[in-house]
PDB file of C-alpha atoms and ligand atoms in Angstrom:
ATOM      1  CA  MET A   1       0.062  -0.035  -0.047  1.00 84.00           C
ATOM      2  CA  GLY A   2       1.272   3.460  -0.919  1.00 88.00           C
ATOM      3  CA  LEU A   3       1.987   6.035   1.737  1.00 90.00           C
ATOM      4  CA  PHE A   4      -1.068   8.142   0.802  1.00 94.00           C
ATOM      5  CA  ASP A   5      -3.349   5.191   0.965  1.00 95.00           C
ATOM      6  CA  ARG A   6      -1.898   4.183   4.286  1.00 95.00           C
ATOM      7  CA  LEU A   7      -2.668   7.724   5.531  1.00 96.00           C
ATOM      8  CA  LYS A   8      -6.287   7.489   4.190  1.00 96.00           C
ATOM      9  CA  GLN A   9      -6.563   4.255   5.937  1.00 96.00           C
ATOM     10  CA  GLY A  10      -5.212   5.579   9.144  1.00 96.00           C
ATOM     11  CA  LEU A  11      -7.724   8.425   9.025  1.00 97.00           C
ATOM     12  CA  SER A  12     -10.690   6.103   7.956  1.00 97.00           C
ATOM     13  CA  LYS A  13     -12.716   6.624  11.340  1.00 97.00           C
ATOM     14  CA  THR A  14     -12.710  10.353  10.825  1.00 96.00           C
ATOM     15  CA  ARG A  15     -13.354  10.118   7.072  1.00 95.00           C
ATOM     16  CA  LYS A  16     -16.400   8.074   8.030  1.00 95.00           C
ATOM     17  CA  ASN A  17     -17.563  10.364  10.712  1.00 94.00           C
ATOM     18  CA  LEU A  18     -17.006  13.716   8.964  1.00 95.00           C
ATOM     19  CA  VAL A  19     -16.551  13.365   5.322  1.00 95.00           C
ATOM     20  CA  GLU A  20     -19.015  10.540   4.611  1.00 95.00           C
ATOM     21  CA  LYS A  21     -21.521  12.226   6.717  1.00 96.00           C
ATOM     22  CA  ALA A  22     -21.011  15.589   4.947  1.00 96.00           C
ATOM     23  CA  GLU A  23     -21.481  13.719   1.688  1.00 95.00           C
ATOM     24  CA  GLN A  24     -24.814  12.209   2.830  1.00 96.00           C
ATOM     25  CA  LEU A  25     -25.772  15.744   3.992  1.00 96.00           C
ATOM     26  CA  PHE A  26     -24.899  17.215   0.507  1.00 96.00           C
ATOM     27  CA  TYR A  27     -26.922  14.684  -1.458  1.00 94.00           C
ATOM     28  CA  ARG A  28     -29.504  16.517  -3.525  1.00 90.00           C
ATOM     29  CA  ARG A  29     -29.450  19.590  -1.504  1.00 94.00           C
ATOM     30  CA  VAL A  30     -29.243  23.209  -2.350  1.00 96.00           C
ATOM     31  CA  VAL A  31     -26.445  25.283  -0.651  1.00 97.00           C
ATOM     32  CA  ASP A  32     -28.310  27.377   1.742  1.00 96.00           C
ATOM     33  CA  GLU A  33     -28.069  28.638   5.392  1.00 96.00           C
ATOM     34  CA  LYS A  34     -29.743  25.413   6.745  1.00 96.00           C
ATOM     35  CA  LEU A  35     -27.277  23.105   4.967  1.00 97.00           C
ATOM     36  CA  LEU A  36     -24.309  25.236   6.259  1.00 98.00           C
ATOM     37  CA  ASN A  37     -25.737  25.135   9.802  1.00 97.00           C
ATOM     38  CA  GLU A  38     -25.967  21.273   9.606  1.00 97.00           C
ATOM     39  CA  LEU A  39     -22.474  21.234   8.293  1.00 98.00           C
ATOM     40  CA  GLU A  40     -21.356  23.122  11.300  1.00 98.00           C
ATOM     41  CA  ASP A  41     -22.785  20.478  13.580  1.00 97.00           C
ATOM     42  CA  LEU A  42     -20.759  17.829  11.709  1.00 96.00           C
ATOM     43  CA  LEU A  43     -17.527  19.838  12.108  1.00 97.00           C
ATOM     44  CA  ILE A  44     -18.049  20.229  15.806  1.00 96.00           C
ATOM     45  CA  MET A  45     -18.844  16.634  16.228  1.00 94.00           C
ATOM     46  CA  ALA A  46     -15.514  15.851  14.565  1.00 95.00           C
ATOM     47  CA  ASP A  47     -13.840  17.890  17.229  1.00 95.00           C
ATOM     48  CA  VAL A  48     -12.915  20.673  14.855  1.00 96.00           C
ATOM     49  CA  GLY A  49     -13.822  22.909  17.787  1.00 94.00           C
ATOM     50  CA  PRO A  50     -16.485  25.593  18.044  1.00 94.00           C
ATOM     51  CA  ARG A  51     -14.322  28.532  17.122  1.00 94.00           C
ATOM     52  CA  ALA A  52     -12.604  26.947  14.001  1.00 96.00           C
ATOM     53  CA  SER A  53     -16.108  25.523  12.987  1.00 97.00           C
ATOM     54  CA  ALA A  54     -17.747  28.956  13.245  1.00 97.00           C
ATOM     55  CA  ASP A  55     -14.863  30.572  11.267  1.00 96.00           C
ATOM     56  CA  ILE A  56     -15.067  27.929   8.493  1.00 97.00           C
ATOM     57  CA  ILE A  57     -18.958  28.262   8.194  1.00 98.00           C
ATOM     58  CA  SER A  58     -18.793  32.037   8.071  1.00 97.00           C
ATOM     59  CA  ALA A  59     -16.217  31.896   5.322  1.00 97.00           C
ATOM     60  CA  LEU A  60     -18.467  29.574   3.463  1.00 98.00           C
ATOM     61  CA  LYS A  61     -21.507  31.662   3.928  1.00 98.00           C
ATOM     62  CA  GLU A  62     -19.683  34.711   2.705  1.00 97.00           C
ATOM     63  CA  LYS A  63     -18.669  32.689  -0.536  1.00 97.00           C
ATOM     64  CA  VAL A  64     -22.308  31.567  -0.823  1.00 97.00           C
ATOM     65  CA  LYS A  65     -23.408  35.115  -0.616  1.00 96.00           C
ATOM     66  CA  LYS A  66     -21.058  36.140  -3.445  1.00 97.00           C
ATOM     67  CA  GLY A  67     -22.294  33.342  -5.678  1.00 96.00           C
ATOM     68  CA  GLU A  68     -18.964  31.516  -5.444  1.00 97.00           C
ATOM     69  CA  ILE A  69     -20.640  28.212  -4.251  1.00 97.00           C
ATOM     70  CA  PRO A  70     -23.276  27.247  -6.642  1.00 96.00           C
ATOM     71  CA  ASP A  71     -23.658  23.655  -5.707  1.00 97.00           C
ATOM     72  CA  THR A  72     -22.534  20.952  -3.230  1.00 97.00           C
ATOM     73  CA  VAL A  73     -19.590  19.880  -5.388  1.00 96.00           C
ATOM     74  CA  GLU A  74     -18.155  23.383  -5.069  1.00 97.00           C
ATOM     75  CA  LEU A  75     -19.082  23.414  -1.391  1.00 97.00           C
ATOM     76  CA  LYS A  76     -17.005  20.471  -0.766  1.00 97.00           C
ATOM     77  CA  LYS A  77     -13.978  21.951  -2.436  1.00 97.00           C
ATOM     78  CA  ALA A  78     -14.545  25.176  -0.550  1.00 97.00           C
ATOM     79  CA  LEU A  79     -14.899  23.261   2.735  1.00 97.00           C
ATOM     80  CA  LYS A  80     -11.430  21.661   2.069  1.00 96.00           C
ATOM     81  CA  ASP A  81      -9.893  25.006   1.172  1.00 96.00           C
ATOM     82  CA  GLU A  82     -11.069  26.634   4.545  1.00 96.00           C
ATOM     83  CA  ILE A  83      -9.777  23.776   6.466  1.00 96.00           C
ATOM     84  CA  LYS A  84      -6.449  23.937   4.707  1.00 95.00           C
ATOM     85  CA  LYS A  85      -6.221  27.615   5.158  1.00 93.00           C
ATOM     86  CA  ILE A  86      -6.468  27.200   9.052  1.00 93.00           C
ATOM     87  CA  ILE A  87      -3.906  24.402   9.325  1.00 91.00           C
ATOM     88  CA  ARG A  88      -1.651  25.214   6.415  1.00 84.00           C
ATOM     89  CA  ASP A  89       1.493  26.104   8.160  1.00 71.00           C
ATOM     90  CA  GLY A  90       2.020  22.819  10.009  1.00 65.00           C
ATOM     91  CA  SER A  91       5.239  21.081   9.134  1.00 77.00           C
ATOM     92  CA  GLY A  92       7.172  18.109   9.827  1.00 88.00           C
ATOM     93  CA  ILE A  93      10.261  17.632  12.071  1.00 92.00           C
ATOM     94  CA  ASN A  94      13.408  19.314  10.495  1.00 88.00           C
ATOM     95  CA  ILE A  95      16.719  18.669  12.026  1.00 90.00           C
ATOM     96  CA  THR A  96      19.007  21.724  11.555  1.00 87.00           C
ATOM     97  CA  ALA A  97      22.587  21.586  11.118  1.00 88.00           C
ATOM     98  CA  ASP A  98      23.235  22.295  14.871  1.00 93.00           C
ATOM     99  CA  ARG A  99      24.760  19.029  16.465  1.00 95.00           C
ATOM    100  CA  PRO A 100      23.654  17.266  18.532  1.00 97.00           C
ATOM    101  CA  TYR A 101      20.066  18.188  17.891  1.00 98.00           C
ATOM    102  CA  VAL A 102      18.040  17.561  20.928  1.00 98.00           C
ATOM    103  CA  ILE A 103      14.486  16.796  21.006  1.00 98.00           C
ATOM    104  CA  LEU A 104      12.629  16.705  24.490  1.00 98.00           C
ATOM    105  CA  THR A 105       9.278  15.038  24.386  1.00 98.00           C
ATOM    106  CA  VAL A 106       6.660  15.915  27.131  1.00 97.00           C
ATOM    107  CA  GLY A 107       3.023  14.942  27.605  1.00 96.00           C
ATOM    108  CA  VAL A 108       0.596  13.079  29.820  1.00 93.00           C
ATOM    109  CA  ASN A 109       0.936   9.337  30.495  1.00 93.00           C
ATOM    110  CA  GLY A 110      -0.014   7.066  27.762  1.00 95.00           C
ATOM    111  CA  THR A 111      -0.206   9.543  24.943  1.00 97.00           C
ATOM    112  CA  GLY A 112       2.553   7.930  23.038  1.00 97.00           C
ATOM    113  CA  LYS A 113       5.817   9.682  24.091  1.00 98.00           C
ATOM    114  CA  THR A 114       8.051   6.581  24.180  1.00 97.00           C
ATOM    115  CA  THR A 115       6.567   5.155  21.089  1.00 97.00           C
ATOM    116  CA  THR A 116       6.859   8.346  19.085  1.00 98.00           C
ATOM    117  CA  ILE A 117      10.661   8.520  20.311  1.00 98.00           C
ATOM    118  CA  GLY A 118      11.068   4.971  19.163  1.00 97.00           C
ATOM    119  CA  LYS A 119       9.563   5.545  15.761  1.00 97.00           C
ATOM    120  CA  LEU A 120      11.596   8.758  15.317  1.00 98.00           C
ATOM    121  CA  ALA A 121      14.751   6.855  16.252  1.00 98.00           C
ATOM    122  CA  GLY A 122      13.987   4.359  13.593  1.00 97.00           C
ATOM    123  CA  ARG A 123      13.399   7.093  10.987  1.00 96.00           C
ATOM    124  CA  PHE A 124      16.660   9.114  11.793  1.00 97.00           C
ATOM    125  CA  ALA A 125      18.786   5.878  12.115  1.00 97.00           C
ATOM    126  CA  ASN A 126      17.391   4.936   8.595  1.00 96.00           C
ATOM    127  CA  GLU A 127      18.549   8.325   7.356  1.00 95.00           C
ATOM    128  CA  GLY A 128      22.129   7.504   8.555  1.00 97.00           C
ATOM    129  CA  LEU A 129      22.022   9.729  11.663  1.00 97.00           C
ATOM    130  CA  LYS A 130      23.718   8.754  14.918  1.00 98.00           C
ATOM    131  CA  VAL A 131      20.981   8.729  17.512  1.00 98.00           C
ATOM    132  CA  ILE A 132      21.095   8.573  21.302  1.00 98.00           C
ATOM    133  CA  LEU A 133      18.002   7.934  23.358  1.00 98.00           C
ATOM    134  CA  ALA A 134      17.712   9.220  26.975  1.00 98.00           C
ATOM    135  CA  ALA A 135      15.390   7.139  29.255  1.00 98.00           C
ATOM    136  CA  GLY A 136      14.142  10.051  31.106  1.00 97.00           C
ATOM    137  CA  ASP A 137      10.856   8.338  32.323  1.00 96.00           C
ATOM    138  CA  THR A 138      12.515   6.904  35.480  1.00 94.00           C
ATOM    139  CA  PHE A 139       9.384   6.765  37.259  1.00 89.00           C
ATOM    140  CA  ARG A 140       8.846   2.977  36.338  1.00 86.00           C
ATOM    141  CA  ALA A 141      11.374   0.355  35.372  1.00 88.00           C
ATOM    142  CA  ALA A 142       9.092  -0.732  32.691  1.00 94.00           C
ATOM    143  CA  ALA A 143       9.241   2.511  31.055  1.00 94.00           C
ATOM    144  CA  ILE A 144      13.036   2.233  30.781  1.00 97.00           C
ATOM    145  CA  GLU A 145      12.651  -1.265  29.389  1.00 97.00           C
ATOM    146  CA  GLN A 146      10.149  -0.163  26.750  1.00 97.00           C
ATOM    147  CA  LEU A 147      12.646   2.494  25.470  1.00 98.00           C
ATOM    148  CA  GLU A 148      15.400  -0.148  25.430  1.00 98.00           C
ATOM    149  CA  ILE A 149      13.258  -2.384  23.072  1.00 97.00           C
ATOM    150  CA  TRP A 150      12.908   0.531  20.655  1.00 97.00           C
ATOM    151  CA  ALA A 151      16.549   1.333  20.911  1.00 98.00           C
ATOM    152  CA  GLU A 152      17.324  -2.312  19.962  1.00 98.00           C
ATOM    153  CA  ARG A 153      14.915  -2.444  17.088  1.00 95.00           C
ATOM    154  CA  SER A 154      16.678   0.600  15.467  1.00 94.00           C
ATOM    155  CA  GLY A 155      20.084  -0.179  16.616  1.00 97.00           C
ATOM    156  CA  VAL A 156      20.622   2.959  18.396  1.00 98.00           C
ATOM    157  CA  GLN A 157      22.287   3.853  21.762  1.00 98.00           C
ATOM    158  CA  ILE A 158      20.327   4.418  24.866  1.00 98.00           C
ATOM    159  CA  VAL A 159      21.559   6.235  28.076  1.00 98.00           C
ATOM    160  CA  LYS A 160      19.656   5.012  31.117  1.00 98.00           C
ATOM    161  CA  HIS A 161      19.883   5.065  34.933  1.00 97.00           C
ATOM    162  CA  LYS A 162      18.152   2.987  37.527  1.00 95.00           C
ATOM    163  CA  SER A 163      14.350   3.673  37.922  1.00 92.00           C
ATOM    164  CA  GLY A 164      13.701   6.432  40.507  1.00 92.00           C
ATOM    165  CA  ALA A 165      16.829   8.334  39.298  1.00 94.00           C
ATOM    166  CA  ASP A 166      16.709  11.990  38.487  1.00 95.00           C
ATOM    167  CA  PRO A 167      15.453  12.466  34.888  1.00 96.00           C
ATOM    168  CA  ALA A 168      17.583  15.580  34.630  1.00 97.00           C
ATOM    169  CA  ALA A 169      20.595  13.566  35.220  1.00 98.00           C
ATOM    170  CA  VAL A 170      19.787  11.093  32.579  1.00 98.00           C
ATOM    171  CA  ALA A 171      19.074  13.795  30.079  1.00 98.00           C
ATOM    172  CA  PHE A 172      22.519  15.480  31.085  1.00 98.00           C
ATOM    173  CA  ASP A 173      24.483  12.315  30.783  1.00 98.00           C
ATOM    174  CA  ALA A 174      22.801  11.672  27.235  1.00 98.00           C
ATOM    175  CA  VAL A 175      23.656  15.191  26.035  1.00 98.00           C
ATOM    176  CA  VAL A 176      27.377  14.750  27.266  1.00 98.00           C
ATOM    177  CA  SER A 177      27.705  11.388  25.624  1.00 98.00           C
ATOM    178  CA  ALA A 178      26.285  12.683  22.256  1.00 98.00           C
ATOM    179  CA  LYS A 179      28.951  15.493  22.242  1.00 97.00           C
ATOM    180  CA  ALA A 180      31.591  13.275  23.037  1.00 98.00           C
ATOM    181  CA  LYS A 181      30.418  10.583  20.344  1.00 97.00           C
ATOM    182  CA  ASN A 182      29.536  13.240  17.832  1.00 97.00           C
ATOM    183  CA  ALA A 183      25.952  12.063  17.817  1.00 98.00           C
ATOM    184  CA  ASP A 184      23.467  13.680  15.512  1.00 98.00           C
ATOM    185  CA  VAL A 185      20.239  13.512  17.450  1.00 98.00           C
ATOM    186  CA  VAL A 186      19.274  13.108  21.227  1.00 98.00           C
ATOM    187  CA  LEU A 187      15.753  12.058  21.868  1.00 98.00           C
ATOM    188  CA  VAL A 188      14.702  12.603  25.532  1.00 98.00           C
ATOM    189  CA  ASP A 189      11.822  10.681  26.923  1.00 98.00           C
ATOM    190  CA  THR A 190       9.986  11.856  30.067  1.00 97.00           C
ATOM    191  CA  ALA A 191       7.522  10.639  32.535  1.00 94.00           C
ATOM    192  CA  GLY A 192       3.916  11.931  32.211  1.00 90.00           C
ATOM    193  CA  ARG A 193       2.098  11.109  35.399  1.00 77.00           C
ATOM    194  CA  LEU A 194       0.073  13.638  37.229  1.00 64.00           C
ATOM    195  CA  HIS A 195       0.134  16.412  34.784  1.00 49.00           C
ATOM    196  CA  THR A 196      -1.967  18.564  36.999  1.00 51.00           C
ATOM    197  CA  LYS A 197       0.448  18.435  39.797  1.00 56.00           C
ATOM    198  CA  ILE A 198       3.175  21.104  40.093  1.00 62.00           C
ATOM    199  CA  ASN A 199       6.054  18.371  40.667  1.00 87.00           C
ATOM    200  CA  LEU A 200       5.978  16.984  37.085  1.00 89.00           C
ATOM    201  CA  MET A 201       6.272  20.514  35.707  1.00 91.00           C
ATOM    202  CA  GLU A 202       9.031  21.461  37.937  1.00 92.00           C
ATOM    203  CA  GLU A 203      10.776  18.176  36.936  1.00 93.00           C
ATOM    204  CA  LEU A 204      10.362  19.115  33.155  1.00 95.00           C
ATOM    205  CA  LYS A 205      11.665  22.504  33.829  1.00 96.00           C
ATOM    206  CA  LYS A 206      14.680  21.244  35.406  1.00 97.00           C
ATOM    207  CA  VAL A 207      15.275  18.710  32.561  1.00 97.00           C
ATOM    208  CA  LYS A 208      15.176  21.565  30.155  1.00 98.00           C
ATOM    209  CA  ARG A 209      17.411  23.760  32.175  1.00 98.00           C
ATOM    210  CA  VAL A 210      20.023  21.102  32.458  1.00 98.00           C
ATOM    211  CA  ILE A 211      20.090  20.437  28.718  1.00 98.00           C
ATOM    212  CA  SER A 212      20.377  24.048  27.863  1.00 98.00           C
ATOM    213  CA  ARG A 213      23.290  24.534  30.442  1.00 97.00           C
ATOM    214  CA  GLU A 214      25.215  21.800  28.729  1.00 97.00           C
ATOM    215  CA  LEU A 215      24.190  22.961  25.149  1.00 97.00           C
ATOM    216  CA  PRO A 216      22.864  26.395  24.977  1.00 95.00           C
ATOM    217  CA  ALA A 217      20.784  26.102  21.766  1.00 95.00           C
ATOM    218  CA  ALA A 218      19.255  22.851  23.078  1.00 97.00           C
ATOM    219  CA  PRO A 219      16.572  21.453  23.448  1.00 98.00           C
ATOM    220  CA  HIS A 220      16.036  22.340  19.775  1.00 97.00           C
ATOM    221  CA  GLU A 221      12.510  21.040  19.889  1.00 97.00           C
ATOM    222  CA  VAL A 222      10.177  20.538  22.784  1.00 98.00           C
ATOM    223  CA  LEU A 223       7.599  18.143  21.493  1.00 98.00           C
ATOM    224  CA  LEU A 224       4.266  17.878  23.265  1.00 98.00           C
ATOM    225  CA  VAL A 225       2.724  14.456  22.549  1.00 98.00           C
ATOM    226  CA  VAL A 226      -0.951  14.396  22.710  1.00 98.00           C
ATOM    227  CA  ASP A 227      -3.529  11.526  22.030  1.00 97.00           C
ATOM    228  CA  ALA A 228      -6.119  12.532  19.493  1.00 97.00           C
ATOM    229  CA  THR A 229      -8.727  10.121  21.190  1.00 96.00           C
ATOM    230  CA  SER A 230      -8.737  12.452  24.061  1.00 94.00           C
ATOM    231  CA  GLY A 231     -10.628  15.077  22.112  1.00 91.00           C
ATOM    232  CA  GLN A 232     -10.806  18.669  23.423  1.00 90.00           C
ATOM    233  CA  ASN A 233      -8.759  17.572  26.568  1.00 93.00           C
ATOM    234  CA  VAL A 234      -5.753  18.024  24.220  1.00 95.00           C
ATOM    235  CA  ILE A 235      -6.260  21.745  24.298  1.00 95.00           C
ATOM    236  CA  HIS A 236      -6.288  21.784  28.043  1.00 93.00           C
ATOM    237  CA  GLN A 237      -3.206  19.639  28.169  1.00 94.00           C
ATOM    238  CA  ALA A 238      -1.212  21.760  25.903  1.00 95.00           C
ATOM    239  CA  LYS A 239      -2.077  24.929  27.907  1.00 93.00           C
ATOM    240  CA  ILE A 240      -0.864  23.241  31.026  1.00 91.00           C
ATOM    241  CA  PHE A 241       2.431  22.069  29.522  1.00 94.00           C
ATOM    242  CA  SER A 242       2.962  25.347  27.804  1.00 94.00           C
ATOM    243  CA  GLU A 243       3.039  27.101  31.042  1.00 92.00           C
ATOM    244  CA  ALA A 244       5.869  25.044  32.225  1.00 91.00           C
ATOM    245  CA  VAL A 245       8.019  24.706  29.138  1.00 95.00           C
ATOM    246  CA  HIS A 246       7.897  26.398  25.680  1.00 95.00           C
ATOM    247  CA  ILE A 247       6.255  23.967  23.355  1.00 97.00           C
ATOM    248  CA  THR A 248       7.753  24.110  19.812  1.00 96.00           C
ATOM    249  CA  GLY A 249       5.562  21.473  18.262  1.00 96.00           C
ATOM    250  CA  ILE A 250       2.868  18.842  18.766  1.00 97.00           C
ATOM    251  CA  ALA A 251       3.069  15.118  17.911  1.00 98.00           C
ATOM    252  CA  LEU A 252      -0.755  14.056  17.538  1.00 97.00           C
ATOM    253  CA  THR A 253      -0.797  10.183  18.049  1.00 98.00           C
ATOM    254  CA  LYS A 254      -3.576   7.677  17.582  1.00 98.00           C
ATOM    255  CA  LEU A 255      -5.481   9.490  14.862  1.00 97.00           C
ATOM    256  CA  ASP A 256      -6.162   5.882  13.686  1.00 97.00           C
ATOM    257  CA  GLY A 257      -8.120   5.468  16.809  1.00 97.00           C
ATOM    258  CA  THR A 258     -10.491   8.257  16.582  1.00 96.00           C
ATOM    259  CA  ALA A 259     -13.459   9.478  14.416  1.00 95.00           C
ATOM    260  CA  ARG A 260     -12.772  12.992  15.658  1.00 93.00           C
ATOM    261  CA  GLY A 261      -9.428  13.769  13.881  1.00 95.00           C
ATOM    262  CA  GLY A 262     -10.850  17.272  13.357  1.00 95.00           C
ATOM    263  CA  ILE A 263      -8.978  18.063  16.520  1.00 96.00           C
ATOM    264  CA  VAL A 264      -5.937  18.984  14.256  1.00 94.00           C
ATOM    265  CA  VAL A 265      -7.945  22.054  13.185  1.00 94.00           C
ATOM    266  CA  ALA A 266      -8.808  22.917  16.686  1.00 95.00           C
ATOM    267  CA  ILE A 267      -5.229  22.702  17.901  1.00 94.00           C
ATOM    268  CA  LYS A 268      -4.126  25.162  15.296  1.00 91.00           C
ATOM    269  CA  LYS A 269      -7.029  27.520  16.015  1.00 91.00           C
ATOM    270  CA  GLU A 270      -6.843  27.433  19.676  1.00 93.00           C
ATOM    271  CA  LEU A 271      -3.199  27.215  20.416  1.00 92.00           C
ATOM    272  CA  ASN A 272      -1.173  28.216  17.430  1.00 87.00           C
ATOM    273  CA  ILE A 273       1.382  25.498  18.016  1.00 92.00           C
ATOM    274  CA  PRO A 274       2.195  23.649  14.888  1.00 92.00           C
ATOM    275  CA  VAL A 275       1.360  20.105  14.621  1.00 95.00           C
ATOM    276  CA  LYS A 276       4.524  18.451  13.327  1.00 96.00           C
ATOM    277  CA  LEU A 277       3.925  14.724  13.553  1.00 97.00           C
ATOM    278  CA  ILE A 278       0.851  12.577  13.499  1.00 97.00           C
ATOM    279  CA  GLY A 279       0.629   8.942  14.512  1.00 98.00           C
ATOM    280  CA  ILE A 280      -1.657   6.705  12.633  1.00 97.00           C
ATOM    281  CA  GLY A 281      -0.745   3.334  14.058  1.00 96.00           C
ATOM    282  CA  GLU A 282       1.664   1.395  16.463  1.00 94.00           C
ATOM    283  CA  ALA A 283       4.200   0.330  13.804  1.00 92.00           C
ATOM    284  CA  MET A 284       7.517   2.005  13.145  1.00 91.00           C
ATOM    285  CA  ASP A 285       6.403   3.636   9.910  1.00 90.00           C
ATOM    286  CA  ASP A 286       3.097   4.883  11.353  1.00 96.00           C
ATOM    287  CA  LEU A 287       4.516   8.272  12.314  1.00 97.00           C
ATOM    288  CA  ARG A 288       4.317  10.892   9.672  1.00 96.00           C
ATOM    289  CA  ASP A 289       5.492  14.450   9.216  1.00 96.00           C
ATOM    290  CA  PHE A 290       2.370  16.523   9.328  1.00 95.00           C
ATOM    291  CA  ASN A 291       1.521  18.020   5.787  1.00 94.00           C
ATOM    292  CA  ALA A 292      -1.806  19.965   5.976  1.00 93.00           C
ATOM    293  CA  ASP A 293      -2.531  19.609   2.188  1.00 94.00           C
ATOM    294  CA  GLU A 294      -1.992  15.865   2.236  1.00 94.00           C
ATOM    295  CA  PHE A 295      -3.884  15.482   5.477  1.00 95.00           C
ATOM    296  CA  VAL A 296      -6.981  17.213   4.110  1.00 96.00           C
ATOM    297  CA  ASP A 297      -6.692  15.483   0.703  1.00 95.00           C
ATOM    298  CA  ALA A 298      -6.452  12.160   2.472  1.00 95.00           C
ATOM    299  CA  LEU A 299      -9.567  12.950   4.496  1.00 94.00           C
ATOM    300  CA  PHE A 300     -11.760  14.180   1.683  1.00 93.00           C
ATOM    301  CA  GLU A 301     -10.462  12.067  -1.313  1.00 86.00           C
TER     302      GLU A 301
HETATM  303  P1  GDP B   1       3.697   7.243  26.917  1.00 93.04           P
HETATM  304  O1  GDP B   1       3.194   6.923  28.206  1.00 93.04           O
HETATM  305  O2  GDP B   1       3.431   8.739  26.562  1.00 93.04           O
HETATM  306  O3  GDP B   1       5.177   6.977  26.700  1.00 93.04           O
HETATM  307  O4  GDP B   1       2.950   6.377  25.885  1.00 93.04           O
HETATM  308  P2  GDP B   1       3.494   4.996  25.078  1.00 93.04           P
HETATM  309  O5  GDP B   1       4.578   5.380  24.032  1.00 93.04           O
HETATM  310  O6  GDP B   1       3.789   3.972  26.027  1.00 93.04           O
HETATM  311  O7  GDP B   1       2.141   4.601  24.352  1.00 93.04           O
HETATM  312  C1  GDP B   1       1.015   4.275  24.955  1.00 93.04           C
HETATM  313  C2  GDP B   1       0.195   3.255  23.993  1.00 93.04           C
HETATM  314  O8  GDP B   1      -0.302   3.947  22.823  1.00 93.04           O
HETATM  315  C3  GDP B   1       1.074   2.139  23.449  1.00 93.04           C
HETATM  316  O9  GDP B   1       0.360   0.866  23.349  1.00 93.04           O
HETATM  317  C4  GDP B   1       1.430   2.422  21.919  1.00 93.04           C
HETATM  318  O10 GDP B   1       1.647   1.375  21.096  1.00 93.04           O
HETATM  319  C5  GDP B   1       0.108   3.272  21.608  1.00 93.04           C
HETATM  320  N1  GDP B   1       0.361   4.150  20.586  1.00 93.04           N
HETATM  321  C6  GDP B   1       1.329   5.171  20.534  1.00 93.04           C
HETATM  322  N2  GDP B   1       1.070   5.983  19.273  1.00 93.04           N
HETATM  323  C7  GDP B   1       0.027   5.349  18.542  1.00 93.04           C
HETATM  324  C8  GDP B   1      -0.627   5.577  17.309  1.00 93.04           C
HETATM  325  O11 GDP B   1      -0.303   6.542  16.605  1.00 93.04           O
HETATM  326  N3  GDP B   1      -1.686   4.826  17.028  1.00 93.04           N
HETATM  327  C9  GDP B   1      -2.037   3.860  17.812  1.00 93.04           C
HETATM  328  N4  GDP B   1      -3.049   3.150  17.392  1.00 93.04           N
HETATM  329  N5  GDP B   1      -1.391   3.464  18.970  1.00 93.04           N
HETATM  330  C10 GDP B   1      -0.427   4.309  19.423  1.00 93.04           C
HETATM  331 MG1   MG B   2       6.551   6.457  28.129  1.00 93.04          MG
END
């Protein structure tokens, strides 16, 4: 299966919930106020979010008024365009020339931080880059073991301490080791328990501080990993983590598991943090650079 078809398959629940329902809605209808209001309900049900949905619908109403949307074929095209307009400047992960390039992942437990790091490690190793993983979720021994499995799978190095150790010390050792070994990329895993409690946020701040002290330009990327199946809660999580550490991008995982993939649009509208990666499954190549046009085309095609 080609990459685009795999993406379509990964988004199939949202396609069914949003696009197929929109098509049913459009069948033999004239484009009027009533139809557009019904479309707005569909957008909200797909987690596009109330503000983004309202913006999209008012832009469509404007076009209808100007006679630019004579029928539902044009309406579908215009809908795609409006969604693309909102999410357009999303981008993938780009490693700059600065070495080692450090990516710190943060997020609530179970969102897919460790898995995303594992998939990224595979991708970078494939590109011939020297990768070091930092087992910064020291809260549970199992979390360290999980990262070790990914390290083995991709043949990359891992820096780990015993469970219960200070995650900042693990991150520090990984950066020092990466400098000594001329590594290209350091991927730092972290714990995600109790995101509403102050101690995790303090821990993350410390991890970030220690990395920056050793390497002033780092971390180059602070990636917030969020689970698409948790809906609008994603927005809440992003706000909390943003207060502690400056988030440079979002990895939106488990899009394959939700009918409400419209959350991509809500994230852009509400947070203005670029979605850089999307997860559409558990396998190594189920992590994609986010591309707005491709995403919308895969949904609607
Ligand atoms: P962490 O607690 O944030 O480190 O989360 P994990 O990386 O341990 O992931 C939690 C679960 O989510 C694991 O079972 C992963 O396989 C699963 N997972 C992660 N990303 C995706 C994805 O894009 N799609 C699906 N279906 N499962 C995912
Ligand atoms: Mg983990």
